[in-house]
Amino acid sequence: MEQGRPFMSQIANRLASALRPARRYWRAVLLAGVVTAFAAGPVHSRDAPEIDAYPALSDLRFGLSVTDLEGNVLEAHRADERFMPASNNKLFVTAAALAAETDLSALAPGTQLVLQSTSSGPPNLALIGRGDPTLRFGPECTERCLETLAAVVAEAGITEVGDLTGDARWFADERRPLGWSWDDLKFRHGTAISALAVNDNLVPLRITPAREAGASVGAAWIDPGPAYFDLHNQVETSDPEGISALRLERRMGNRKARLYGQLVAGARSFTLDLAVDDPAHLAVWHFKQALEAEGVTVSGALKTQHRPLQYVDEPISTDPDDPEAPRQCAQQIDSVPETPVLTALDPAPLQDIVTEINRDSHNMYAEVLLRQLGRAAGTGSTFCGVLQIETFLDEVGVDRASYDIADGSGLSNYNRATPATMTALLRYAAAAPWGDAYKASLPVGGAQDGTLKYRFRGTALDGKVFAKTGTLNHVDALSGYMQARSGKTLVFSIIINDRPLSSPSAMPAIQATLLEIAERY
């Protein structure tokens, strides 16, 4: 793949240009009333302890930072070196969003439904996304449901509509951020991002192995109604002593999926979530079913509207002659319906979104929230969202060279952060008015839900670790708060990079290290 390097270099250079240090022009909006005494604290400049101090991590390349809430350095190993943070990157976007909550809450009225009259024939309907990722469809939906919108149409006495349009122009059309791997794009964690999203932009498929070798494996769509993807199932059942090797092929740009490989006889059934390329189209696909269930005929076409990414979506310098001048985003690009809104769904509370992102490490929610930050800064773009986070981290007091942010979820290979930057952020959050809400959004060791529910259970840190996990190929990370043996709150970040793909997760080693550190203090 050497031929791809020059192009990737151009992309990386463009990203680096877009991420130059921002001034503090947004600080009054972002952080009014936040105490800054607990900002970055001391740099981890003292000599790192011997690697023998962390035996569980001795065979791994890792960075470690442990401080108290006042910023006193307790433990450090390569704490000022840059690492890929994986989903620890979500700590940046959720903190910046909570700091700007007033701004974000006033932005979006939720998903809107617009009735567009025509000169002849039935009216058209437009489903307009405003960046609420919680829209749902299906028999289990209880709030923010497409069925609720369809019922309003039927109650208005409308029995037939023409075209259905999914309008996703609230954000720029950046369905995948820079630095995402192509092999992630067909799965749940790499689904496309859109201002109009439904059912997490996924289509679930139930896989059921047969009881006898040689028989075909069952595969059935869970969603009601017609199939969104054309499925080619070529999976067979192998001998019970054999191996399971299921493979998925789903090429971008079409709605065809192919399963191949084998599953052992008698294996358990499971669900495979297929990602979609155009979430706005999936939304109107489901909305058509909701309307027809209410007795409303859809006689027209299913359409989508997107706003292509423009140069105006990138922050520009306020003074081209001054390389140190602050950057800013352009005015918001409006997508206002030309006709009155027929009905709308209230958006989910910000705290619910932040909790879903941090506790369950929801990539799509994180990317949507980053773009909502972009709307607060100017346009609904990743670039403007990153500018918001940079400005926020300027308030935190961390060195701009200590991090690079390319997306909200942490899936991008371009993200970098030092463990010291992570603990500085966490200390700052602990002193902020929104600090309790931030901590409450984090997974808890040994809890009943969240990404730490199987960690720390039955140990001295059971229920005493509040931290964000991070996992990618080669990467394991955990950053947050823990209660030491003395009862004192410690702030920590451990980031492991370059773990061999053939080796198991390093999370047990991280757990063992934190248990040792908690015992020391």
CSV table of N, CA, C and O in Angstrom, one decimal, residues 411-469:
chain,number,residue,atom,x,y,z
A,411,LEU,N,-11.7,6.7,17.4
A,411,LEU,CA,-11.4,5.7,16.4
A,411,LEU,C,-10.3,6.1,15.4
A,411,LEU,O,-9.7,5.2,14.8
A,412,SER,N,-10.1,7.4,15.2
A,412,SER,CA,-9.1,7.9,14.3
A,412,SER,C,-7.7,7.5,14.7
A,412,SER,O,-7.3,7.6,15.9
A,413,ASN,N,-6.9,7.1,13.7
A,413,ASN,CA,-5.5,6.9,14.0
A,413,ASN,C,-4.7,8.1,14.2
A,413,ASN,O,-3.5,8.1,14.5
A,414,TYR,N,-5.3,9.3,14.0
A,414,TYR,CA,-4.5,10.6,14.1
A,414,TYR,C,-4.6,11.1,15.5
A,414,TYR,O,-3.9,12.1,15.8
A,415,ASN,N,-5.4,10.6,16.4
A,415,ASN,CA,-5.5,11.1,17.7
A,415,ASN,C,-4.2,10.9,18.5
A,415,ASN,O,-3.7,9.8,18.5
A,416,ARG,N,-3.9,11.8,19.4
A,416,ARG,CA,-2.7,11.7,20.3
A,416,ARG,C,-3.0,12.4,21.6
A,416,ARG,O,-3.7,13.5,21.5
A,417,ALA,N,-2.5,11.9,22.7
A,417,ALA,CA,-2.6,12.6,24.0
A,417,ALA,C,-1.6,12.0,24.9
A,417,ALA,O,-1.2,10.9,24.8
A,418,THR,N,-1.1,12.9,25.8
A,418,THR,CA,-0.2,12.4,26.9
A,418,THR,C,-1.0,12.0,28.1
A,418,THR,O,-2.1,12.6,28.4
A,419,PRO,N,-0.6,11.0,28.9
A,419,PRO,CA,-1.2,10.7,30.2
A,419,PRO,C,-1.4,11.9,31.1
A,419,PRO,O,-2.4,12.1,31.8
A,420,ALA,N,-0.3,12.8,31.1
A,420,ALA,CA,-0.4,14.0,31.9
A,420,ALA,C,-1.5,14.9,31.5
A,420,ALA,O,-2.2,15.6,32.3
A,421,THR,N,-1.8,15.0,30.2
A,421,THR,CA,-2.9,15.8,29.7
A,421,THR,C,-4.2,15.3,30.1
A,421,THR,O,-5.2,16.0,30.5
A,422,MET,N,-4.4,13.9,30.1
A,422,MET,CA,-5.6,13.3,30.6
A,422,MET,C,-5.9,13.6,32.1
A,422,MET,O,-7.0,13.9,32.5
A,423,THR,N,-4.8,13.5,32.9
A,423,THR,CA,-5.1,13.8,34.3
A,423,THR,C,-5.3,15.2,34.6
A,423,THR,O,-6.0,15.6,35.5
A,424,ALA,N,-4.7,16.1,33.8
A,424,ALA,CA,-5.0,17.5,33.9
A,424,ALA,C,-6.4,17.8,33.6
A,424,ALA,O,-7.1,18.6,34.3
A,425,LEU,N,-6.9,17.2,32.5
A,425,LEU,CA,-8.4,17.4,32.2
A,425,LEU,C,-9.3,16.9,33.3
A,425,LEU,O,-10.2,17.6,33.7
A,426,LEU,N,-9.0,15.7,33.9
A,426,LEU,CA,-9.8,15.2,34.9
A,426,LEU,C,-9.8,16.0,36.2
A,426,LEU,O,-10.8,16.1,36.9
A,427,ARG,N,-8.6,16.5,36.5
A,427,ARG,CA,-8.5,17.4,37.7
A,427,ARG,C,-9.4,18.7,37.5
A,427,ARG,O,-10.1,19.1,38.4
A,428,TYR,N,-9.2,19.2,36.3
A,428,TYR,CA,-10.0,20.5,36.0
A,428,TYR,C,-11.5,20.2,36.1
A,428,TYR,O,-12.3,21.0,36.6
A,429,ALA,N,-11.9,19.0,35.5
A,429,ALA,CA,-13.3,18.7,35.6
A,429,ALA,C,-13.8,18.5,37.0
A,429,ALA,O,-15.0,18.9,37.3
A,430,ALA,N,-13.0,17.9,37.9
A,430,ALA,CA,-13.4,17.7,39.3
A,430,ALA,C,-13.7,19.0,40.0
A,430,ALA,O,-14.5,19.0,40.9
A,431,ALA,N,-13.1,20.1,39.6
A,431,ALA,CA,-13.3,21.4,40.2
A,431,ALA,C,-14.4,22.3,39.5
A,431,ALA,O,-14.7,23.4,40.0
A,432,ALA,N,-14.9,21.8,38.4
A,432,ALA,CA,-15.8,22.6,37.6
A,432,ALA,C,-17.3,22.4,38.1
A,432,ALA,O,-17.6,21.4,38.8
A,433,PRO,N,-18.2,23.3,37.8
A,433,PRO,CA,-19.6,23.2,38.2
A,433,PRO,C,-20.2,21.9,37.7
A,433,PRO,O,-21.1,21.4,38.3
A,434,TRP,N,-19.8,21.5,36.5
A,434,TRP,CA,-20.3,20.3,35.9
A,434,TRP,C,-19.5,19.0,36.3
A,434,TRP,O,-19.8,17.9,35.7
A,435,GLY,N,-18.6,19.1,37.2
A,435,GLY,CA,-17.7,18.0,37.5
A,435,GLY,C,-18.4,16.8,38.0
A,435,GLY,O,-18.1,15.6,37.7
A,436,ASP,N,-19.5,17.0,38.9
A,436,ASP,CA,-20.2,15.8,39.4
A,436,ASP,C,-20.9,15.1,38.3
A,436,ASP,O,-21.0,13.8,38.3
A,437,ALA,N,-21.5,15.8,37.3
A,437,ALA,CA,-22.2,15.2,36.2
A,437,ALA,C,-21.2,14.4,35.3
A,437,ALA,O,-21.5,13.4,34.8
A,438,TYR,N,-20.0,15.0,35.2
A,438,TYR,CA,-19.0,14.3,34.4
A,438,TYR,C,-18.6,13.0,35.0
A,438,TYR,O,-18.6,12.0,34.3
A,439,LYS,N,-18.3,13.0,36.3
A,439,LYS,CA,-17.9,11.8,37.0
A,439,LYS,C,-19.0,10.8,37.0
A,439,LYS,O,-18.8,9.6,36.8
A,440,ALA,N,-20.2,11.2,37.1
A,440,ALA,CA,-21.4,10.3,37.1
A,440,ALA,C,-21.6,9.6,35.8
A,440,ALA,O,-22.2,8.6,35.7
A,441,SER,N,-21.0,10.2,34.7
A,441,SER,CA,-21.2,9.6,33.4
A,441,SER,C,-20.2,8.5,33.1
A,441,SER,O,-20.4,7.7,32.1
A,442,LEU,N,-19.2,8.4,34.0
A,442,LEU,CA,-18.1,7.4,33.7
A,442,LEU,C,-18.5,6.0,34.1
A,442,LEU,O,-19.3,5.8,35.1
A,443,PRO,N,-17.9,5.0,33.5
A,443,PRO,CA,-18.1,3.6,33.9
A,443,PRO,C,-17.6,3.4,35.4
A,443,PRO,O,-16.6,4.1,35.7
A,444,VAL,N,-18.2,2.5,36.1
A,444,VAL,CA,-17.8,2.3,37.5
A,444,VAL,C,-17.3,0.8,37.6
A,444,VAL,O,-18.0,-0.1,37.1
A,445,GLY,N,-16.1,0.6,38.2
A,445,GLY,CA,-15.6,-0.7,38.3
A,445,GLY,C,-16.5,-1.6,39.1
A,445,GLY,O,-16.9,-1.3,40.2
A,446,GLY,N,-16.9,-2.8,38.5
A,446,GLY,CA,-17.7,-3.7,39.2
A,446,GLY,C,-19.2,-3.4,39.1
A,446,GLY,O,-20.0,-4.2,39.8
A,447,ALA,N,-19.6,-2.4,38.4
A,447,ALA,CA,-21.0,-2.0,38.4
A,447,ALA,C,-21.8,-2.9,37.5
A,447,ALA,O,-21.3,-3.8,36.8
A,448,GLN,N,-23.1,-2.7,37.5
A,448,GLN,CA,-24.0,-3.6,36.7
A,448,GLN,C,-24.0,-3.3,35.2
A,448,GLN,O,-24.5,-4.1,34.4
A,449,ASP,N,-23.6,-2.1,34.8
A,449,ASP,CA,-23.5,-1.7,33.4
A,449,ASP,C,-22.3,-0.9,33.1
A,449,ASP,O,-21.5,-0.6,34.0
A,450,GLY,N,-22.1,-0.6,31.9
A,450,GLY,CA,-20.9,0.1,31.5
A,450,GLY,C,-19.7,-0.8,31.1
A,450,GLY,O,-19.7,-2.0,31.4
A,451,THR,N,-18.7,-0.2,30.6
A,451,THR,CA,-17.6,-0.9,30.1
A,451,THR,C,-16.6,-1.4,31.1
A,451,THR,O,-15.6,-2.1,30.8
A,452,LEU,N,-16.9,-1.1,32.4
A,452,LEU,CA,-16.1,-1.6,33.5
A,452,LEU,C,-16.8,-2.6,34.4
A,452,LEU,O,-16.4,-3.0,35.5
A,453,LYS,N,-18.0,-3.1,33.9
A,453,LYS,CA,-18.8,-4.0,34.8
A,453,LYS,C,-18.1,-5.3,35.1
A,453,LYS,O,-18.4,-5.9,36.1
A,454,TYR,N,-17.2,-5.7,34.3
A,454,TYR,CA,-16.5,-7.0,34.5
A,454,TYR,C,-15.1,-6.7,35.1
A,454,TYR,O,-14.3,-7.7,35.3
A,455,ARG,N,-14.7,-5.5,35.4
A,455,ARG,CA,-13.4,-5.2,36.0
A,455,ARG,C,-13.5,-4.7,37.4
A,455,ARG,O,-14.5,-4.1,37.8
A,456,PHE,N,-12.5,-5.1,38.2
A,456,PHE,CA,-12.4,-4.7,39.6
A,456,PHE,C,-13.5,-5.3,40.5
A,456,PHE,O,-13.5,-5.1,41.7
A,457,ARG,N,-14.3,-6.2,40.0
A,457,ARG,CA,-15.3,-6.8,40.8
A,457,ARG,C,-14.7,-7.7,41.9
A,457,ARG,O,-13.9,-8.6,41.5
A,458,GLY,N,-15.1,-7.6,43.1
A,458,GLY,CA,-14.5,-8.4,44.2
A,458,GLY,C,-13.2,-8.0,44.6
A,458,GLY,O,-12.6,-8.7,45.5
A,459,THR,N,-12.6,-6.9,44.1
A,459,THR,CA,-11.3,-6.4,44.6
A,459,THR,C,-11.5,-5.2,45.5
A,459,THR,O,-12.6,-4.7,45.8
A,460,ALA,N,-10.3,-4.7,46.0
A,460,ALA,CA,-10.4,-3.5,46.9
A,460,ALA,C,-10.9,-2.2,46.2
A,460,ALA,O,-11.2,-1.3,46.8
A,461,LEU,N,-10.9,-2.3,44.8
A,461,LEU,CA,-11.4,-1.1,44.1
A,461,LEU,C,-12.8,-1.3,43.5
A,461,LEU,O,-13.3,-0.6,42.7
A,462,ASP,N,-13.5,-2.4,43.9
A,462,ASP,CA,-14.9,-2.6,43.5
A,462,ASP,C,-15.7,-1.4,43.9
A,462,ASP,O,-15.9,-1.0,45.1
A,463,GLY,N,-16.3,-0.7,42.9
A,463,GLY,CA,-17.2,0.4,43.1
A,463,GLY,C,-16.4,1.7,43.5
A,463,GLY,O,-17.0,2.7,43.8
A,464,LYS,N,-15.0,1.7,43.3
A,464,LYS,CA,-14.2,2.8,43.7
A,464,LYS,C,-13.4,3.3,42.5
A,464,LYS,O,-12.5,4.2,42.7
A,465,VAL,N,-13.6,2.8,41.4
A,465,VAL,CA,-13.0,3.3,40.1
A,465,VAL,C,-14.0,3.9,39.2
A,465,VAL,O,-15.0,3.2,38.9
A,466,PHE,N,-13.8,5.2,38.8
A,466,PHE,CA,-14.7,5.8,37.9
A,466,PHE,C,-13.9,6.3,36.7
A,466,PHE,O,-13.1,7.2,36.8
A,467,ALA,N,-13.9,5.5,35.6
A,467,ALA,CA,-12.9,5.8,34.5
A,467,ALA,C,-13.4,5.4,33.2
A,467,ALA,O,-14.3,4.5,33.0
A,468,LYS,N,-12.8,6.1,32.2
A,468,LYS,CA,-13.1,5.8,30.8
A,468,LYS,C,-12.2,4.8,30.2
A,468,LYS,O,-11.0,4.9,30.3
A,469,THR,N,-12.7,3.7,29.6
A,469,THR,CA,-11.9,2.7,28.9
A,469,THR,C,-11.5,3.2,27.5
A,469,THR,O,-12.1,4.1,26.9
